mmCIF file of C-alpha atoms in Angstrom:
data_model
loop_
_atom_site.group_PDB
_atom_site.id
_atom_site.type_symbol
_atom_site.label_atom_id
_atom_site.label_comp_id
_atom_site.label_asym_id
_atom_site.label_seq_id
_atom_site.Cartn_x
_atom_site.Cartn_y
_atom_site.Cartn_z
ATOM 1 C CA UNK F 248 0.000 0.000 0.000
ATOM 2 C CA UNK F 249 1.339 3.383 -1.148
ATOM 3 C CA UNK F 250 2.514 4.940 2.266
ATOM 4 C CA UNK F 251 1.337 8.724 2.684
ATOM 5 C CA UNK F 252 1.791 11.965 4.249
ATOM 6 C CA UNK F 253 -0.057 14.738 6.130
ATOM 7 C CA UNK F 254 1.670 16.948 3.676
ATOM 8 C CA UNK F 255 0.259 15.457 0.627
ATOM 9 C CA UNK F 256 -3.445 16.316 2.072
ATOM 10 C CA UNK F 257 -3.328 20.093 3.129
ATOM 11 C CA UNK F 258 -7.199 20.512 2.639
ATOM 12 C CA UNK F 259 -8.369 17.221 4.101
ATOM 13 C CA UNK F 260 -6.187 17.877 7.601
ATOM 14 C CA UNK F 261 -7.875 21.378 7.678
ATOM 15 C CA UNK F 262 -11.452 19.769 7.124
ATOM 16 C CA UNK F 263 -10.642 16.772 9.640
ATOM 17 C CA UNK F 264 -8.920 19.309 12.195
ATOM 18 C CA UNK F 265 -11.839 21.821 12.190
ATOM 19 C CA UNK F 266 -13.745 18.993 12.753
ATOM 20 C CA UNK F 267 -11.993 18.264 15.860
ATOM 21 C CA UNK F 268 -11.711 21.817 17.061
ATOM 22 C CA UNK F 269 -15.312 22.137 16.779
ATOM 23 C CA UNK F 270 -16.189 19.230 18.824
ATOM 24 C CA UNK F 271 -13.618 20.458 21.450
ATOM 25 C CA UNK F 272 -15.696 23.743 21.744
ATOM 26 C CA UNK F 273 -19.164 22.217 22.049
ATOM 27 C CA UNK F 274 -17.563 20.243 24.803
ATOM 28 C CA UNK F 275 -16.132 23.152 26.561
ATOM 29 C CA UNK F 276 -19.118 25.529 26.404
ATOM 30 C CA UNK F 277 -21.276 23.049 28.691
ATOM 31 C CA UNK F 278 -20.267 20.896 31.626
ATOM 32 C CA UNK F 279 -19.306 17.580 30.785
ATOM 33 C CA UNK F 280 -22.952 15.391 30.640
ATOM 34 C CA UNK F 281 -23.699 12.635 33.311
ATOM 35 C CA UNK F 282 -23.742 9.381 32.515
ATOM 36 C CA UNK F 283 -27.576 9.375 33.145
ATOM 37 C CA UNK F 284 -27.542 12.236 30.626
ATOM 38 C CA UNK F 285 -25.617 10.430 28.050
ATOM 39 C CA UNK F 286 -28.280 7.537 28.275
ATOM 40 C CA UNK F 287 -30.968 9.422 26.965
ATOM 41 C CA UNK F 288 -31.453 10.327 23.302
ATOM 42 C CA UNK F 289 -31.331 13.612 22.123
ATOM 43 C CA UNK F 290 -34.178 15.797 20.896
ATOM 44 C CA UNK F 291 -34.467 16.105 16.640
ATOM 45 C CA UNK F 292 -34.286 20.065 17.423
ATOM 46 C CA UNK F 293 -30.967 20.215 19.014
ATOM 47 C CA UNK F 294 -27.860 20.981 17.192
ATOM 48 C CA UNK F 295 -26.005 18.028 18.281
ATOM 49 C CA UNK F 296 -28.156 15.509 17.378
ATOM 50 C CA UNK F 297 -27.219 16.835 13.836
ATOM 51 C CA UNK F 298 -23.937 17.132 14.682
ATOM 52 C CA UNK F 299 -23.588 13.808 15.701
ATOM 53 C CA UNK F 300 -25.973 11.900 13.426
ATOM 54 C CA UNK F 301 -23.551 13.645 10.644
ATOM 55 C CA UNK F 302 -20.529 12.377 12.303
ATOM 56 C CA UNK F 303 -22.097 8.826 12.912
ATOM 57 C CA UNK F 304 -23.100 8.834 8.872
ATOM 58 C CA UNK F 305 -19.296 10.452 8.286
ATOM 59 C CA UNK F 306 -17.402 7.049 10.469
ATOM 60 C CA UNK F 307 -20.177 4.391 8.879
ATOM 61 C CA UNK F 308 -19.331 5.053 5.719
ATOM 62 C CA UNK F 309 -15.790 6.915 4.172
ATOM 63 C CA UNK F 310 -14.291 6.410 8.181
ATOM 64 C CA UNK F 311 -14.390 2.746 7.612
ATOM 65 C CA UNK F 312 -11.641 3.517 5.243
ATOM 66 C CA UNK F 313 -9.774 3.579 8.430
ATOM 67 C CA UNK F 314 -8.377 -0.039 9.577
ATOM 68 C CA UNK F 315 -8.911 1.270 13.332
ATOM 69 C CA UNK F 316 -12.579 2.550 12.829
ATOM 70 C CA UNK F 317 -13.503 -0.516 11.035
ATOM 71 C CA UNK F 318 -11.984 -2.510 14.274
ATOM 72 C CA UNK F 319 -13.792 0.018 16.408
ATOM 73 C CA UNK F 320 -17.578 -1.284 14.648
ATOM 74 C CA UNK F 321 -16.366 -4.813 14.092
ATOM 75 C CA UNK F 322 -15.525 -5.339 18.137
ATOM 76 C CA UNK F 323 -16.329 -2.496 20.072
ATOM 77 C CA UNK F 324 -14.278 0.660 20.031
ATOM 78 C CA UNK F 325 -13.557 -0.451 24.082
ATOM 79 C CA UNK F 326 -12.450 -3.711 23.295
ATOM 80 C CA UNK F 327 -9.166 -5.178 23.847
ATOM 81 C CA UNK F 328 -8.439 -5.699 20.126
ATOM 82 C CA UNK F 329 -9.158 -1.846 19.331
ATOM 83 C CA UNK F 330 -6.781 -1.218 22.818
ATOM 84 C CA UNK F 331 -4.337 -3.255 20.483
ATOM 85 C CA UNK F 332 -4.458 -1.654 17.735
ATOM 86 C CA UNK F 333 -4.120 1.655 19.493
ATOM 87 C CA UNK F 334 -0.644 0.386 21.230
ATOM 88 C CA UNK F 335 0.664 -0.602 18.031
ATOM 89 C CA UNK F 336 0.188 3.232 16.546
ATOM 90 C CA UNK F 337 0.850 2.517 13.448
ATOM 91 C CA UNK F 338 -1.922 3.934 11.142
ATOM 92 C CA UNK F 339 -3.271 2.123 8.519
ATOM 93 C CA UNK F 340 -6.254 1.806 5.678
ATOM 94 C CA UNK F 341 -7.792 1.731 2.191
ATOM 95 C CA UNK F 342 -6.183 4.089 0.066
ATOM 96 C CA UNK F 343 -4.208 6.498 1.589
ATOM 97 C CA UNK F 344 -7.215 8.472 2.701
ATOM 98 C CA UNK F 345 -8.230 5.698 4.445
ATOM 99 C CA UNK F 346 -4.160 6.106 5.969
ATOM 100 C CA UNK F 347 -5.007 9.741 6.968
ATOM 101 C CA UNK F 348 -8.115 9.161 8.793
ATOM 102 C CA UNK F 349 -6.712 6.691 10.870
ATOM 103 C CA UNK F 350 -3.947 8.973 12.090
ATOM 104 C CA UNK F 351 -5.999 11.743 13.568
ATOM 105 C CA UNK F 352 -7.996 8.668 14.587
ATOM 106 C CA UNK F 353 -5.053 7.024 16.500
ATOM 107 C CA UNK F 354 -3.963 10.442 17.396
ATOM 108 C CA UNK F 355 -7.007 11.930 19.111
ATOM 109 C CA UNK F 356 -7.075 12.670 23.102
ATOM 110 C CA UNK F 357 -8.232 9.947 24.707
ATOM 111 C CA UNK F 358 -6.288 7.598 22.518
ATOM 112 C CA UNK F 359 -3.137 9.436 23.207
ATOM 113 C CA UNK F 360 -3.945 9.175 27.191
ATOM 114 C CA UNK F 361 -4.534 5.303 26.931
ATOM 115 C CA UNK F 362 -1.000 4.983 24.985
ATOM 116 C CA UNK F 363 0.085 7.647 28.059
ATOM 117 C CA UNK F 364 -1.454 5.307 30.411
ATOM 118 C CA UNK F 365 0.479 1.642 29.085
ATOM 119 C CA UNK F 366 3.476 3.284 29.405
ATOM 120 C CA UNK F 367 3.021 4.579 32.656
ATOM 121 C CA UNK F 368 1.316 1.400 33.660
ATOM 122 C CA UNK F 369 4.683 -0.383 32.499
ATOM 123 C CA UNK F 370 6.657 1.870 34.646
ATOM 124 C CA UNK F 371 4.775 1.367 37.956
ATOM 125 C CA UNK F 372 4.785 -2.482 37.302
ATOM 126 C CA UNK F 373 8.363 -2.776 36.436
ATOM 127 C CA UNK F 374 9.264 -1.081 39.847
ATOM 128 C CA UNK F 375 7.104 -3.036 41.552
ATOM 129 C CA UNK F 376 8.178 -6.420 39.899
ATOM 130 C CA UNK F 377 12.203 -5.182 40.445
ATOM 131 C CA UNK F 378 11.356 -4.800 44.286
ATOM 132 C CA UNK F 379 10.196 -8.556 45.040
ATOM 133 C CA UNK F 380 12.950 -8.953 42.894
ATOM 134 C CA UNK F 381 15.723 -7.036 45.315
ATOM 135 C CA UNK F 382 13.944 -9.032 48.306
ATOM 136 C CA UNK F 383 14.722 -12.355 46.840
ATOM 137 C CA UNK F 384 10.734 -13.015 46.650
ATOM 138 C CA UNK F 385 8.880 -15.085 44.044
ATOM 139 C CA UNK F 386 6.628 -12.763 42.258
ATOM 140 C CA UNK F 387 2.971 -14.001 41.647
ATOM 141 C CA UNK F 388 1.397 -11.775 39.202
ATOM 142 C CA UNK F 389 -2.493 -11.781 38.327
ATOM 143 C CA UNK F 390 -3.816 -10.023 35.536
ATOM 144 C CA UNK F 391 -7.382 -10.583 35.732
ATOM 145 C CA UNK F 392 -8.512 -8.511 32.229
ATOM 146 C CA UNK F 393 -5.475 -8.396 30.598
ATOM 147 C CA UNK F 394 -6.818 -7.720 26.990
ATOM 148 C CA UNK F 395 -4.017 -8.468 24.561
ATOM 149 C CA UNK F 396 -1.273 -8.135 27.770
ATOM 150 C CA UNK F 397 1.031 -6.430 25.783
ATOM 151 C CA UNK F 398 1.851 -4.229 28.948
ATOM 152 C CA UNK F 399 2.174 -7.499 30.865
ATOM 153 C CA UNK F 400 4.490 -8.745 28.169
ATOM 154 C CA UNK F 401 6.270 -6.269 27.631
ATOM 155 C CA UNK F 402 7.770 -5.763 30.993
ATOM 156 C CA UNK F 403 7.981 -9.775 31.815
ATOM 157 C CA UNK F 404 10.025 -10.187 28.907
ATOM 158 C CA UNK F 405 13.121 -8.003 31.180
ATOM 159 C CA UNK F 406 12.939 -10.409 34.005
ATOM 160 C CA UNK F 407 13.754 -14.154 34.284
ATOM 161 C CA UNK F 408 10.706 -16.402 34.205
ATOM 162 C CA UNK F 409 11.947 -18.066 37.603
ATOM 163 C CA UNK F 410 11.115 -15.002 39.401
ATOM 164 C CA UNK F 411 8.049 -14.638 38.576
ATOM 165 C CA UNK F 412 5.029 -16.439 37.843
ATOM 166 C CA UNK F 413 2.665 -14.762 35.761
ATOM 167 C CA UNK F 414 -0.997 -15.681 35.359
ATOM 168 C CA UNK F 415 -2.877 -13.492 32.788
ATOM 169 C CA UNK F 416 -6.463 -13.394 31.892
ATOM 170 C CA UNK F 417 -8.860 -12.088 29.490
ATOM 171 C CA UNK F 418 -13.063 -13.221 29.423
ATOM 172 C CA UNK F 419 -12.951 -12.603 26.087
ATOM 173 C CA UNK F 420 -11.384 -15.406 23.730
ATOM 174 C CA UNK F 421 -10.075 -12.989 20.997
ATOM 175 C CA UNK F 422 -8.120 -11.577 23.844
ATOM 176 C CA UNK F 423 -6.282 -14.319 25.084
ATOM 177 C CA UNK F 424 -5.778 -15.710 21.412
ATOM 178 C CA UNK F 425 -4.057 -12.435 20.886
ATOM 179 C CA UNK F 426 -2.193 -12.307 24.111
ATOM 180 C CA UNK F 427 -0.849 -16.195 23.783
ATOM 181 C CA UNK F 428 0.589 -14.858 20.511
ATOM 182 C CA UNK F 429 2.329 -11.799 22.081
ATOM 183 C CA UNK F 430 4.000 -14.081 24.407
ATOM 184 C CA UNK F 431 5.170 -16.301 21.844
ATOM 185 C CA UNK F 432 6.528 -13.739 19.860
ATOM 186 C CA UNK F 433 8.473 -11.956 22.772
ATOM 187 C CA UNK F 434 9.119 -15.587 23.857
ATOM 188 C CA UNK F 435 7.601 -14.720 27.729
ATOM 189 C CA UNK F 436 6.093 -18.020 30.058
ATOM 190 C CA UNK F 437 3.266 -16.970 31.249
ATOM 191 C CA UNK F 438 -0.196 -18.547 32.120
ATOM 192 C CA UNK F 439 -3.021 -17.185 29.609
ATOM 193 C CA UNK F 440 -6.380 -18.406 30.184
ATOM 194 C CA UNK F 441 -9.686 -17.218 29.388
ATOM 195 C CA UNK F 442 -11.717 -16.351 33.350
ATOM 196 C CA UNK F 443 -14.269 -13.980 34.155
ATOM 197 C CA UNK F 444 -12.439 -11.167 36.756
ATOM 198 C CA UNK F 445 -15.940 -10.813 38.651
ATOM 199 C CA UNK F 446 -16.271 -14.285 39.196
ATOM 200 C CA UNK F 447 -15.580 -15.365 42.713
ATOM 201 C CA UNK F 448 -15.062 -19.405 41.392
ATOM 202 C CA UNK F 449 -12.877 -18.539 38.734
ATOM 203 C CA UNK F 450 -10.834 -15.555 40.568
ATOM 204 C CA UNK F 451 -10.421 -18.913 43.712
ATOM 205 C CA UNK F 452 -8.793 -20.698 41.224
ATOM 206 C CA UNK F 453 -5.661 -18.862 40.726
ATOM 207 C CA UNK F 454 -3.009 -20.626 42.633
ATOM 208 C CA UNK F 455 -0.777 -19.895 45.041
ATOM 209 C CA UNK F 456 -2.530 -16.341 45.659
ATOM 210 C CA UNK F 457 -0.823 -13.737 43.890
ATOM 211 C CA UNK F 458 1.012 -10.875 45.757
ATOM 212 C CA UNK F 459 0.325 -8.740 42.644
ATOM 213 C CA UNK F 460 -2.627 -8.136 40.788
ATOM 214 C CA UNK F 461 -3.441 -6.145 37.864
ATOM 215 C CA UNK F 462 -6.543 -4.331 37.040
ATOM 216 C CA UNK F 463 -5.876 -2.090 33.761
ATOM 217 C CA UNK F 464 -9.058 -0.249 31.915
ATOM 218 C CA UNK F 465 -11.410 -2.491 33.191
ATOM 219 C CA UNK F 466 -13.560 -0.617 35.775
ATOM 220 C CA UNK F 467 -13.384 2.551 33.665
ATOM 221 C CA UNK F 468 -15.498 0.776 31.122
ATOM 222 C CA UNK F 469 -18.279 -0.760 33.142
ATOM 223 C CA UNK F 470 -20.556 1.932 34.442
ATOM 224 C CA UNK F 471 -22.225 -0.713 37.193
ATOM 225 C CA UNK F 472 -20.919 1.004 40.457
ATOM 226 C CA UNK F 473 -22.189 -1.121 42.693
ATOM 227 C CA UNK F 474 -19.799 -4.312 40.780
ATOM 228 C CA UNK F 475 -16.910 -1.925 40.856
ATOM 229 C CA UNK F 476 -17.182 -1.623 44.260
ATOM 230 C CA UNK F 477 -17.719 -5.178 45.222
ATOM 231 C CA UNK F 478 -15.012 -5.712 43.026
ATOM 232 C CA UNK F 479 -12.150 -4.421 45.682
ATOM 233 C CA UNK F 480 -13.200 -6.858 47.993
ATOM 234 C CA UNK F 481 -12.998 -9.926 45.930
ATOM 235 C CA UNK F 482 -9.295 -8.994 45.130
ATOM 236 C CA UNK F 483 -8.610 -7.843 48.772
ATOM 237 C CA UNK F 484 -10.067 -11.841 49.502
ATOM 238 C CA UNK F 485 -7.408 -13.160 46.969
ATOM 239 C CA UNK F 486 -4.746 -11.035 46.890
ATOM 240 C CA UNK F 487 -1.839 -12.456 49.353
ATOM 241 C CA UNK F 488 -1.248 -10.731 52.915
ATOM 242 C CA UNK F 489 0.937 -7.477 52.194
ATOM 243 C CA UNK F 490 0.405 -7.754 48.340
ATOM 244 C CA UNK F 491 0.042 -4.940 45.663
ATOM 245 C CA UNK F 492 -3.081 -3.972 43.638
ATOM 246 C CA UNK F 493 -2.138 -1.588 40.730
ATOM 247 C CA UNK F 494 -5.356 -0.608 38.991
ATOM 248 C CA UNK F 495 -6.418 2.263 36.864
ATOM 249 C CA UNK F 496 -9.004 5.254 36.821
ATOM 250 C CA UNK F 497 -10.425 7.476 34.894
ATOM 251 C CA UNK F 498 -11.624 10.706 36.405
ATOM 252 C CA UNK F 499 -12.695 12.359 32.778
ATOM 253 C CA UNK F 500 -12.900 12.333 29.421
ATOM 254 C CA UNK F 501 -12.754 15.597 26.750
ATOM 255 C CA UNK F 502 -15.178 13.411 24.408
ATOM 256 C CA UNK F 503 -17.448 11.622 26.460
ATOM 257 C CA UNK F 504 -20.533 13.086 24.310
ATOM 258 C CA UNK F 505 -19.026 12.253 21.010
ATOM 259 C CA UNK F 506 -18.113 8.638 22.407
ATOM 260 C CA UNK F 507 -21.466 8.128 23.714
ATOM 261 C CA UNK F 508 -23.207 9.140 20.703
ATOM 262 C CA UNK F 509 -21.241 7.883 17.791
ATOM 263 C CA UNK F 510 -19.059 4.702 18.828
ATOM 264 C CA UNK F 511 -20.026 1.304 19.982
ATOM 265 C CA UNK F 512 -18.677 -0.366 22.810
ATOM 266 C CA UNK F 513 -18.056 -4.348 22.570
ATOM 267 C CA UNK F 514 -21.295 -5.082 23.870
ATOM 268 C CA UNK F 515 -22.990 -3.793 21.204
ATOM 269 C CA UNK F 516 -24.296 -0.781 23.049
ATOM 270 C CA UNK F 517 -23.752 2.793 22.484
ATOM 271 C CA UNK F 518 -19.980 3.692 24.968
ATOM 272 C CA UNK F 519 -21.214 5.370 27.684
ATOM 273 C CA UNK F 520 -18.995 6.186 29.785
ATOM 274 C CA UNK F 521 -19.154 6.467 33.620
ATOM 275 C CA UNK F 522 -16.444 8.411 34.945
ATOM 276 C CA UNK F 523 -15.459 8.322 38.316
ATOM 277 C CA UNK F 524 -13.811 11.050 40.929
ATOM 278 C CA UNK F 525 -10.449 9.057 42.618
ATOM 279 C CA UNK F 526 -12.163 10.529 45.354
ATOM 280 C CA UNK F 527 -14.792 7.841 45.407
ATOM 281 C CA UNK F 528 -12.957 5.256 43.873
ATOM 282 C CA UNK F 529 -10.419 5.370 46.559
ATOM 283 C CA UNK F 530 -13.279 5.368 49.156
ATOM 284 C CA UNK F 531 -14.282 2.030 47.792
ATOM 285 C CA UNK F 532 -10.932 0.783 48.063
ATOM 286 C CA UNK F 533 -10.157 2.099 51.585
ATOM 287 C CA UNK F 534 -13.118 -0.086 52.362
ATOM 288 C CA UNK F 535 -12.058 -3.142 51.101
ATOM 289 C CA UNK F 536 -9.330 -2.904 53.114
ATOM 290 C CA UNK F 537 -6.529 -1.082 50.629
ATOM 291 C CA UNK F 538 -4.013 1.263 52.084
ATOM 292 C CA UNK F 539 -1.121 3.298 51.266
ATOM 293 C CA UNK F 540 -2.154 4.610 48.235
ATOM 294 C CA UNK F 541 -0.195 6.544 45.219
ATOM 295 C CA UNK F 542 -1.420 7.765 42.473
ATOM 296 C CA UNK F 543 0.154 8.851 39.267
ATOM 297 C CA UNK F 544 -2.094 10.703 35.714
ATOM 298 C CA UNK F 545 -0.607 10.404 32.731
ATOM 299 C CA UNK F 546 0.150 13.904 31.226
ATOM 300 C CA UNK F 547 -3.307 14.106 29.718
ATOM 301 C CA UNK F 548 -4.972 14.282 32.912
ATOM 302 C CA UNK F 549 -7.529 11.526 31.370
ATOM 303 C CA UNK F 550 -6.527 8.597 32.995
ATOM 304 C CA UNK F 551 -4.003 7.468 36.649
ATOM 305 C CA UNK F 552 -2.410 4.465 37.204
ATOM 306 C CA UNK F 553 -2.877 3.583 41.855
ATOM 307 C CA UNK F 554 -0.889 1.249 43.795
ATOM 308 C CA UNK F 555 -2.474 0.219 46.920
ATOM 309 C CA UNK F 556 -1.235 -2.178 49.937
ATOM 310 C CA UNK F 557 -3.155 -5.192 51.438
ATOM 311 C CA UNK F 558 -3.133 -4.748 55.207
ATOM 312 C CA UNK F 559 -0.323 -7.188 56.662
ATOM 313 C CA UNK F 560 -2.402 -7.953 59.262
ATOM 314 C CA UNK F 561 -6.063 -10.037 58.329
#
């Protein structure tokens, strides 16, 4: 395929960049909606509904010219095979229009945060893997959505497969297809098995109980609170006495009203997003039984990666 250039295109990056500045200022002249807001339909007579029903007509038809939007309505633009596809970066289509699009695609906010947020996820884990590693400790890692685990892979691949014991899981069988590849290819021992992360049988069966578990973009995309919540205490149950959680969070999002009415998610569904203050999410940590908590945001300001501390004592 003929490679191409923003250079080449002068008018069409002024068209698809107005675009783009225009959405930003409908988004800043109004608070961000609520997710209960999001949920309901808007009225023929407002603006944005024509706005977005043009946008919607604009992605279904010459944006499918763009190998990530076509991913995006083939599994669900919150799936773990777009998330791929969004690590890779590497922008690709029909034509080389179809090249174009899927740059400012790949290269729009919240994309940019959730490559922001791998690497800084990669960071946190490879300190915390290199300090069971100083101590002489065996390091049992649980990933319990991993998605395609390149993060996961990507930093086990620096440390010797006898220190740690790595477990990652996905409920979704493209996912762990994808991530058994990954470790093939960076030639990383790992478990990879498909589980369900909210299930108390299968989150029993991990053996021995790992010390540190992984929960990456998973609670962001689930707007059932009252799971979330739960949630911290089934890993506090599992996780070993003085292990680490490292999890993610998501306090807000520049394009939740585009998302929500223009993009699937891999349910099927309209992405609505329900964004959550660390404020509350640490609330519903601290009562699982979580402490010493430190949180880091990616430059964006979109999304943090938190480690938190099971108490030592039960």
């Amino acid at each position: 395929m003929k490679d191409c250039s923003l250079r080449e295109y002068p008018q069409m990056r002024y068209f698809l960049s107005s675009l783009l500045f225009l959405e930003v200022n409908m988004l800043l002249k109004k608070a961000s909606p609520t997710y209960e807001q999001l949920l309901r339909p808007l009225s023929i007579w407002n603006p944005k509904a024509w706005y977005y029903g043009l946008m919607n007509l604009s992605l279904k038809t010459i944006g499918k010219l763009s190998q990530g939007i076509q991913i995006g309505f083939r599994y669900g633009f919150d799936s773990g095979v777009m998330l791929e596809y969004v690590y890779k970066n590497k922008p690709s289509g029909i034509t080389p229009l179809g090249m174009l699009i899927d740059w400012f695609y790949l290269n729009s906010q919240g994309w940019r945060g959730i490559r922001e947020r791998s690497q800084l996820m990669k960071a946190i884990l490879r300190q915390v893997l290199q300090s069971y590693h100083q101590q002489n400790m065996t390091c049992h890692l649980l990933d319990v959505a991993c998605g395609g685990g390149r993060y996961d892979l990507e930093v086990l691949q620096e440390f010797s497969s006898a220190a740690i014991a790595a477990t990652l899981r996905d409920y979704k069988l493209e996912n762990v297809t994808k991530a058994q590849q990954l470790a093939s290819q960076f030639g990383v021992k790992a478990q990879i098995e498909q589980a369900d992360a909210f299930n108390d049988v299968d989150l029993d069966l991990v053996q021995p109980r790992p010390n540190v578990i992984i929960v990456s973009g998973l609670h962001e995309i689930l707007p059932n609170d009252k799971l979330i919540r739960h949630h911290f205490q089934q890993l506090y149950r599992i996780l070993d006495n003085a292990g680490t959680l490292i999890f993610t969070i998501q306090p807000q999002h520049p394009q939740l009203e585009m998302i929500a009415r223009t993009l699937p998610a891999h349910t099927g569904l309209p992405w609505v997003m329900r964004v959550r203050s660390w404020e509350l999410i640490r609330q519903w940590a601290e009562e699982a039984g979580f402490q010493d908590f430190h949180v880091q945001m990616e430059p964006n300001g979109i999304f943090g990666v938190v480690t938190a501390q099971k108490n030592k004592v039960i």
